[in-house]
């Protein structure tokens, strides 16, 4: 039969997760913590179902067979289902995540702290969604394991500020670039530099943007020398140099390949967006309309390749373009500061933009209307980068020394 209920807390049966022994645990429902562990537990994670249908997750302390109570803790699984994917398989329907095209906003799930002196300029999710890379003013790229929030690796080698970061489609390589004019390719299996790509030259020729082609064979980089370089990832050799911009290319998403890999978009300090034919290096068309004094800071293709988003920097707007015609579809207004970053959700139903007004806006590309405004950043320079996770369930935004994850 069921153990007796207490005035505070309730006896609950275990659902085994890993090497967890049998037994029961008494929960203090007011404090969301375990106050008694029965004999037989190991120090392994567990999902527990309460009599009222509640569930908790925790590391259960060892309780001796002498029945002496040991410390244990438990946290509601509803708060940790995202951080521990295994919880999504919980038999309790109330904690199963339902697919949604619109993230549940205003729910900060994780903050990744760097030193207060090191601002974060770029973020990128790994293709499997388990890792997040951040690049910053401390000349390093940091790798974070999202299930725990741990910094599991720090890639050092840049001689100056790191401005851009991107994972290869297979997740084995990571590209980074910055003020030292170099693009570095890292092999994540060892954390070692695979090769350094040099070629951007000139005074102030920092490299502000990198992007892998969808097949992972090519890497694009954009720099202050007003050029875009295409590199062969396997050899590290320059495939071609694209010229035409008359201003410095800026922005974490200042470069973007189309989903089919045939086109490349670049945003420049000359206030234009250029579309290039990757195979020939020829300009397909030049998109004009932004009026900011610092030019276009970010570009992103929609998942079907039909729309292109561009962040106009100090004109405080985001523009949506029809790729086939080069015409403006929508001009998105609402930010009160320079727009620094843009990113489409994987299903194309949302567009995120990050601004120096310290907000992230979520827009409907179909209507051009604001869906949500995310507030909470406090960095002096505002939001520098945004990125959706591959499954669209989370959005990362970077400001100052903090990355916030929204769901």
Short mmCIF file of C-alpha atoms in Angstrom, two decimals:
data_model
loop_
_atom_site.label_atom_id
_atom_site.label_comp_id
_atom_site.label_asym_id
_atom_site.label_seq_id
_atom_site.Cartn_x
_atom_site.Cartn_y
_atom_site.Cartn_z
CA UNK A 1 0.00 0.00 0.00
CA UNK A 2 0.95 3.61 -0.22
CA UNK A 3 2.97 5.04 2.68
CA UNK A 4 1.04 7.47 4.89
CA UNK A 5 0.92 11.14 3.94
CA UNK A 6 2.37 13.71 6.30
CA UNK A 7 0.99 17.13 7.25
CA UNK A 8 3.99 18.66 5.41
CA UNK A 9 5.16 16.86 2.32
CA UNK A 10 4.15 13.59 0.78
CA UNK A 11 5.61 10.17 0.17
CA UNK A 12 6.42 9.60 -3.50
CA UNK A 13 7.46 6.65 -5.62
CA UNK A 14 10.59 6.72 -7.74
CA UNK A 15 10.75 6.51 -11.49
CA UNK A 16 14.22 5.14 -12.11
CA UNK A 17 16.75 7.27 -14.05
CA UNK A 18 20.16 5.65 -14.19
CA UNK A 19 21.59 3.81 -11.17
CA UNK A 20 19.00 4.82 -8.63
CA UNK A 21 18.00 2.28 -6.05
CA UNK A 22 14.43 1.55 -4.99
CA UNK A 23 12.75 3.32 -2.16
CA UNK A 24 10.75 6.40 -1.33
CA UNK A 25 11.47 9.99 -0.44
CA UNK A 26 9.57 12.51 1.64
CA UNK A 27 9.23 15.95 0.05
CA UNK A 28 8.78 19.30 1.72
CA UNK A 29 6.38 20.83 -0.76
CA UNK A 30 6.80 24.30 0.69
CA UNK A 31 10.56 24.34 0.12
CA UNK A 32 10.75 22.10 -2.95
CA UNK A 33 13.34 20.00 -1.18
CA UNK A 34 13.76 16.49 0.08
CA UNK A 35 13.72 16.14 3.85
CA UNK A 36 14.08 12.39 4.16
CA UNK A 37 15.63 9.66 2.01
CA UNK A 38 14.86 6.01 2.64
CA UNK A 39 17.63 3.36 2.50
CA UNK A 40 18.75 2.18 -0.88
CA UNK A 41 19.37 5.43 -2.71
CA UNK A 42 22.56 6.13 -4.62
CA UNK A 43 23.99 9.52 -5.52
CA UNK A 44 22.43 9.47 -8.99
CA UNK A 45 19.87 11.71 -10.67
CA UNK A 46 16.24 10.68 -10.34
CA UNK A 47 12.83 11.76 -11.50
CA UNK A 48 10.22 11.42 -8.79
CA UNK A 49 6.43 11.50 -9.05
CA UNK A 50 4.47 12.90 -6.15
CA UNK A 51 1.00 11.77 -5.13
CA UNK A 52 -0.42 15.04 -6.41
CA UNK A 53 1.26 14.57 -9.77
CA UNK A 54 4.25 16.76 -8.99
CA UNK A 55 7.70 15.74 -10.15
CA UNK A 56 11.16 16.66 -8.96
CA UNK A 57 14.71 16.08 -10.10
CA UNK A 58 17.76 15.87 -7.92
CA UNK A 59 20.92 14.14 -6.78
CA UNK A 60 19.87 11.86 -3.95
CA UNK A 61 22.37 11.44 -1.16
CA UNK A 62 23.33 7.98 0.06
CA UNK A 63 21.18 6.83 2.97
CA UNK A 64 22.60 4.04 5.09
CA UNK A 65 20.73 0.84 5.77
CA UNK A 66 20.70 1.82 9.43
CA UNK A 67 17.88 4.17 8.30
CA UNK A 68 19.75 7.20 9.54
CA UNK A 69 18.43 10.15 7.50
CA UNK A 70 20.92 11.69 5.09
CA UNK A 71 20.80 15.00 3.26
CA UNK A 72 19.14 15.08 -0.13
CA UNK A 73 17.70 17.70 -2.40
CA UNK A 74 15.21 17.83 -5.22
CA UNK A 75 14.16 20.52 -7.68
CA UNK A 76 10.88 20.64 -9.64
CA UNK A 77 11.43 19.02 -13.00
CA UNK A 78 9.37 21.77 -14.63
CA UNK A 79 12.24 24.14 -13.89
CA UNK A 80 14.93 21.85 -15.26
CA UNK A 81 13.37 20.01 -18.19
CA UNK A 82 15.28 22.17 -20.64
CA UNK A 83 18.59 21.87 -18.84
CA UNK A 84 18.35 18.06 -18.66
CA UNK A 85 16.89 16.69 -21.92
CA UNK A 86 16.30 13.26 -20.43
CA UNK A 87 13.43 14.79 -18.47
CA UNK A 88 11.55 15.25 -21.74
CA UNK A 89 11.01 11.51 -21.66
CA UNK A 90 9.29 11.69 -18.29
CA UNK A 91 6.13 9.59 -18.09
CA UNK A 92 4.34 12.53 -16.50
CA UNK A 93 2.46 14.33 -19.31
CA UNK A 94 2.37 17.66 -17.49
CA UNK A 95 6.15 17.96 -17.90
CA UNK A 96 6.43 16.96 -21.54
CA UNK A 97 7.37 19.89 -23.73
CA UNK A 98 4.85 20.60 -26.44
CA UNK A 99 6.20 21.88 -29.76
CA UNK A 100 5.57 25.59 -30.19
CA UNK A 101 6.53 28.08 -32.84
CA UNK A 102 6.69 30.88 -30.28
CA UNK A 103 9.12 30.56 -27.36
CA UNK A 104 7.81 31.20 -23.87
CA UNK A 105 9.50 34.54 -23.48
CA UNK A 106 10.54 36.44 -20.37
CA UNK A 107 11.86 33.20 -18.86
CA UNK A 108 15.61 33.46 -18.35
CA UNK A 109 16.88 29.91 -18.03
CA UNK A 110 20.61 30.42 -17.78
CA UNK A 111 23.20 33.16 -17.48
CA UNK A 112 26.76 32.46 -18.56
CA UNK A 113 29.15 34.84 -16.84
CA UNK A 114 32.53 35.98 -18.04
CA UNK A 115 34.74 38.46 -16.21
CA UNK A 116 33.13 41.87 -15.98
CA UNK A 117 35.92 43.35 -18.09
CA UNK A 118 35.26 41.04 -21.03
CA UNK A 119 32.27 41.83 -23.18
CA UNK A 120 30.73 39.10 -25.36
CA UNK A 121 30.57 39.90 -29.07
CA UNK A 122 29.23 36.68 -30.60
CA UNK A 123 27.41 33.47 -29.73
CA UNK A 124 26.68 30.28 -31.67
CA UNK A 125 24.90 27.01 -30.89
CA UNK A 126 26.50 23.72 -31.85
CA UNK A 127 24.53 21.77 -34.49
CA UNK A 128 23.28 19.29 -31.88
CA UNK A 129 22.18 22.11 -29.59
CA UNK A 130 24.17 20.88 -26.61
CA UNK A 131 26.91 23.50 -26.63
CA UNK A 132 27.10 27.26 -26.92
CA UNK A 133 30.22 29.10 -28.01
CA UNK A 134 30.84 32.70 -26.97
CA UNK A 135 33.53 35.06 -28.25
CA UNK A 136 34.64 38.16 -26.44
CA UNK A 137 37.00 40.96 -25.62
CA UNK A 138 39.20 38.66 -23.51
CA UNK A 139 40.72 37.23 -26.73
CA UNK A 140 39.16 33.83 -26.09
CA UNK A 141 36.35 31.59 -27.26
CA UNK A 142 34.52 29.79 -24.49
CA UNK A 143 32.48 26.62 -24.84
CA UNK A 144 29.51 26.05 -22.54
CA UNK A 145 27.64 22.81 -21.89
CA UNK A 146 24.04 23.94 -21.77
CA UNK A 147 22.71 21.10 -19.63
CA UNK A 148 24.79 22.32 -16.68
CA UNK A 149 25.96 25.81 -17.63
CA UNK A 150 29.56 24.70 -17.21
CA UNK A 151 32.43 26.28 -19.13
CA UNK A 152 33.86 23.08 -20.60
CA UNK A 153 36.56 24.61 -22.75
CA UNK A 154 38.42 27.84 -23.45
CA UNK A 155 40.10 28.26 -26.83
CA UNK A 156 43.01 30.68 -26.70
CA UNK A 157 45.28 31.80 -29.50
CA UNK A 158 43.87 35.07 -30.75
CA UNK A 159 46.07 38.08 -30.05
CA UNK A 160 43.18 40.53 -29.78
CA UNK A 161 39.42 40.84 -29.35
CA UNK A 162 37.38 37.98 -30.88
CA UNK A 163 34.44 39.30 -32.93
CA UNK A 164 32.86 36.26 -34.56
CA UNK A 165 32.35 32.55 -34.04
CA UNK A 166 30.66 29.74 -36.01
CA UNK A 167 30.35 25.94 -35.79
CA UNK A 168 30.82 23.79 -38.86
CA UNK A 169 27.64 21.94 -39.91
CA UNK A 170 29.01 18.62 -38.62
CA UNK A 171 29.99 20.16 -35.29
CA UNK A 172 33.61 19.05 -35.50
CA UNK A 173 35.14 22.44 -36.27
CA UNK A 174 34.72 25.93 -34.95
CA UNK A 175 35.78 29.12 -36.71
CA UNK A 176 36.64 32.32 -34.88
CA UNK A 177 37.89 35.71 -36.00
CA UNK A 178 38.69 39.09 -34.58
CA UNK A 179 40.84 42.16 -34.35
CA UNK A 180 44.11 40.30 -34.97
CA UNK A 181 43.02 39.97 -38.64
CA UNK A 182 43.17 36.17 -38.48
CA UNK A 183 40.54 33.48 -38.86
CA UNK A 184 41.22 30.43 -36.76
CA UNK A 185 39.84 26.95 -37.35
CA UNK A 186 39.66 24.79 -34.24
CA UNK A 187 39.22 21.03 -34.06
CA UNK A 188 36.82 20.53 -31.18
CA UNK A 189 37.89 16.96 -30.59
CA UNK A 190 41.13 18.24 -29.08
CA UNK A 191 40.53 21.98 -28.65
CA UNK A 192 43.59 22.64 -30.79
CA UNK A 193 44.00 25.08 -33.67
CA UNK A 194 43.70 23.20 -36.95
CA UNK A 195 44.92 26.15 -38.99
CA UNK A 196 45.08 29.94 -39.01
CA UNK A 197 43.77 31.65 -42.14
CA UNK A 198 45.44 34.94 -42.96
CA UNK A 199 44.85 37.31 -45.84
CA UNK A 200 42.74 40.18 -44.61
CA UNK A 201 45.06 43.18 -44.59
CA UNK A 202 45.15 46.91 -44.04
CA UNK A 203 44.96 49.32 -41.15
CA UNK A 204 42.02 48.50 -38.92
CA UNK A 205 41.31 45.35 -40.91
CA UNK A 206 39.71 43.33 -38.16
CA UNK A 207 37.70 40.29 -39.21
CA UNK A 208 34.15 40.83 -37.99
CA UNK A 209 32.19 37.95 -39.50
CA UNK A 210 32.57 34.25 -40.35
CA UNK A 211 30.13 31.75 -41.82
CA UNK A 212 30.36 28.11 -42.93
CA UNK A 213 28.67 26.99 -46.13
CA UNK A 214 25.83 24.49 -45.55
CA UNK A 215 28.00 21.59 -46.76
CA UNK A 216 30.89 22.67 -44.52
CA UNK A 217 33.42 22.75 -47.34
CA UNK A 218 33.78 26.51 -47.51
CA UNK A 219 34.22 29.27 -44.96
CA UNK A 220 33.51 32.94 -45.60
CA UNK A 221 35.10 35.78 -43.67
CA UNK A 222 34.47 39.51 -43.83
CA UNK A 223 36.90 42.17 -42.72
CA UNK A 224 37.68 45.83 -42.44
CA UNK A 225 39.64 45.66 -45.70
CA UNK A 226 36.24 45.81 -47.45
CA UNK A 227 36.53 42.28 -48.80
CA UNK A 228 34.88 38.93 -48.30
CA UNK A 229 37.19 35.93 -48.51
CA UNK A 230 36.09 32.41 -49.34
CA UNK A 231 38.32 29.67 -47.94
CA UNK A 232 38.61 25.97 -48.65
CA UNK A 233 38.14 24.41 -45.22
CA UNK A 234 40.09 21.26 -46.08
CA UNK A 235 43.22 23.07 -47.27
CA UNK A 236 42.98 26.52 -45.73
CA UNK A 237 43.57 28.08 -49.13
CA UNK A 238 41.75 31.17 -50.40
CA UNK A 239 39.22 30.17 -53.08
CA UNK A 240 38.37 33.72 -54.10
CA UNK A 241 38.22 37.27 -52.83
CA UNK A 242 34.96 39.19 -53.27
CA UNK A 243 35.30 42.94 -53.72
CA UNK A 244 32.68 45.64 -54.13
CA UNK A 245 31.89 46.99 -50.68
CA UNK A 246 33.16 50.47 -49.96
CA UNK A 247 32.89 50.29 -46.19
CA UNK A 248 34.00 47.93 -43.43
CA UNK A 249 31.92 44.76 -42.95
CA UNK A 250 30.63 44.58 -39.40
CA UNK A 251 28.41 42.37 -37.32
CA UNK A 252 28.31 38.83 -35.93
CA UNK A 253 25.88 37.80 -38.68
CA UNK A 254 27.48 40.17 -41.23
CA UNK A 255 27.87 37.17 -43.50
CA UNK A 256 25.34 34.45 -44.26
CA UNK A 257 25.12 31.63 -46.78
CA UNK A 258 21.75 30.84 -48.32
CA UNK A 259 20.33 27.48 -47.19
CA UNK A 260 21.23 25.89 -50.55
CA UNK A 261 24.77 27.30 -50.40
CA UNK A 262 24.55 28.98 -53.79
CA UNK A 263 24.43 32.56 -52.55
CA UNK A 264 26.27 34.56 -49.92
CA UNK A 265 24.97 37.75 -48.34
CA UNK A 266 27.24 40.39 -46.84
CA UNK A 267 26.37 43.55 -44.96
CA UNK A 268 28.75 46.49 -45.21
CA UNK A 269 29.66 49.84 -43.80
CA UNK A 270 28.56 51.33 -47.12
CA UNK A 271 24.94 50.79 -45.98
CA UNK A 272 24.36 48.06 -48.57
CA UNK A 273 23.69 44.35 -48.58
CA UNK A 274 25.37 42.43 -51.38
CA UNK A 275 24.24 39.09 -52.72
CA UNK A 276 27.03 37.04 -54.29
CA UNK A 277 27.01 33.97 -56.48
CA UNK A 278 29.31 31.63 -54.58
CA UNK A 279 30.45 29.57 -57.58
CA UNK A 280 31.59 32.59 -59.60
CA UNK A 281 32.16 35.28 -56.98
CA UNK A 282 30.02 37.68 -59.00
CA UNK A 283 27.59 40.16 -57.44
CA UNK A 284 24.00 39.08 -58.05
CA UNK A 285 22.45 42.29 -56.74
CA UNK A 286 23.02 45.15 -54.33
CA UNK A 287 20.27 45.93 -51.81
CA UNK A 288 20.01 49.57 -50.74
CA UNK A 289 17.72 51.33 -48.30
CA UNK A 290 19.47 51.45 -44.95
CA UNK A 291 20.54 54.88 -43.81
CA UNK A 292 22.57 54.33 -40.64
CA UNK A 293 25.91 56.07 -40.36
CA UNK A 294 27.66 52.81 -39.43
CA UNK A 295 26.17 50.72 -42.23
CA UNK A 296 24.61 47.25 -42.10
CA UNK A 297 25.73 45.27 -39.09
CA UNK A 298 24.07 41.90 -39.58
CA UNK A 299 22.38 39.68 -42.19
CA UNK A 300 20.49 36.37 -42.01
CA UNK A 301 18.66 34.19 -44.53
CA UNK A 302 15.30 32.68 -43.71
CA UNK A 303 15.28 28.87 -43.62
CA UNK A 304 13.69 28.58 -47.07
CA UNK A 305 16.09 31.11 -48.62
CA UNK A 306 13.33 33.38 -49.87
CA UNK A 307 13.75 36.14 -47.29
CA UNK A 308 16.85 37.95 -46.11
CA UNK A 309 16.99 40.07 -42.96
CA UNK A 310 19.43 42.91 -42.44
CA UNK A 311 20.14 45.01 -39.37
CA UNK A 312 20.68 48.65 -40.21
CA UNK A 313 22.81 49.54 -37.25
CA UNK A 314 22.22 53.14 -36.33
CA UNK A 315 19.16 53.62 -38.51
CA UNK A 316 17.50 51.45 -35.81
CA UNK A 317 15.62 49.32 -38.33
CA UNK A 318 15.55 45.76 -39.59
CA UNK A 319 14.72 45.20 -43.25
CA UNK A 320 13.25 42.08 -44.79
CA UNK A 321 14.11 41.57 -48.44
CA UNK A 322 12.71 39.34 -51.15
CA UNK A 323 15.84 37.53 -52.33
CA UNK A 324 14.46 36.81 -55.80
CA UNK A 325 13.56 40.44 -56.59
CA UNK A 326 15.74 42.45 -54.23
CA UNK A 327 12.69 44.39 -53.07
CA UNK A 328 11.99 45.38 -49.48
CA UNK A 329 9.16 43.29 -48.03
CA UNK A 330 8.98 44.94 -44.59
CA UNK A 331 10.87 47.61 -42.69
CA UNK A 332 10.72 46.70 -39.00
CA UNK A 333 10.75 49.66 -36.63
CA UNK A 334 10.54 49.82 -32.86
CA UNK A 335 14.08 49.64 -31.56
CA UNK A 336 15.30 52.87 -29.97
CA UNK A 337 19.00 52.05 -30.34
CA UNK A 338 21.29 50.70 -33.03
CA UNK A 339 20.31 47.21 -34.23
CA UNK A 340 23.30 44.92 -33.88
CA UNK A 341 22.12 41.40 -34.69
CA UNK A 342 19.39 39.37 -36.43
CA UNK A 343 18.50 35.67 -36.55
CA UNK A 344 15.62 33.62 -37.95
CA UNK A 345 14.06 30.78 -36.00
CA UNK A 346 14.60 27.40 -37.71
CA UNK A 347 10.95 27.24 -38.80
CA UNK A 348 11.06 30.80 -40.17
CA UNK A 349 8.08 31.97 -38.16
CA UNK A 350 10.09 34.32 -35.95
CA UNK A 351 12.88 36.80 -36.47
CA UNK A 352 14.96 37.99 -33.52
CA UNK A 353 16.83 41.26 -33.42
CA UNK A 354 19.24 42.54 -30.78
CA UNK A 355 19.78 46.23 -30.15
CA UNK A 356 21.81 48.71 -28.19
CA UNK A 357 18.53 49.69 -26.54
CA UNK A 358 19.19 46.54 -24.44
CA UNK A 359 16.19 44.66 -25.78
CA UNK A 360 15.62 41.68 -28.03
CA UNK A 361 12.58 41.90 -30.28
CA UNK A 362 10.79 38.95 -31.79
CA UNK A 363 9.03 39.75 -35.05
CA UNK A 364 6.67 37.94 -37.36
CA UNK A 365 8.36 37.92 -40.79
CA UNK A 366 4.95 37.36 -42.38
CA UNK A 367 3.42 40.57 -41.01
CA UNK A 368 6.43 42.64 -39.95
CA UNK A 369 4.84 43.12 -36.53
CA UNK A 370 6.49 42.79 -33.12
CA UNK A 371 5.47 39.58 -31.37
CA UNK A 372 7.41 40.00 -28.10
CA UNK A 373 9.93 42.37 -26.54
CA UNK A 374 12.49 40.67 -24.28
CA UNK A 375 13.94 42.87 -21.57
CA UNK A 376 16.48 42.16 -18.87
CA UNK A 377 19.87 42.88 -20.39
CA UNK A 378 21.90 45.57 -18.67
CA UNK A 379 25.21 45.64 -20.54
CA UNK A 380 26.56 49.09 -21.31
CA UNK A 381 26.61 48.44 -25.06
CA UNK A 382 23.25 46.69 -25.30
CA UNK A 383 22.60 43.37 -27.05
CA UNK A 384 25.50 42.41 -29.32
CA UNK A 385 24.41 38.98 -30.59
CA UNK A 386 21.39 36.70 -30.94
CA UNK A 387 21.10 33.06 -32.02
CA UNK A 388 18.36 30.42 -32.07
CA UNK A 389 19.10 26.85 -31.02
CA UNK A 390 18.86 24.34 -33.89
CA UNK A 391 15.49 23.04 -32.69
CA UNK A 392 14.15 26.55 -32.12
CA UNK A 393 13.34 25.93 -28.46
CA UNK A 394 15.82 28.49 -27.12
CA UNK A 395 17.16 31.89 -28.05
CA UNK A 396 20.54 33.13 -26.85
CA UNK A 397 21.28 36.83 -26.54
CA UNK A 398 24.54 38.41 -25.44
CA UNK A 399 25.10 41.72 -23.70
CA UNK A 400 28.09 42.86 -21.68
CA UNK A 401 29.52 39.85 -19.90
CA UNK A 402 26.30 37.83 -19.86
CA UNK A 403 24.52 35.45 -22.22
CA UNK A 404 20.84 34.92 -21.49
CA UNK A 405 18.88 31.93 -22.75
CA UNK A 406 15.18 32.43 -23.42
CA UNK A 407 12.58 29.78 -24.10
#
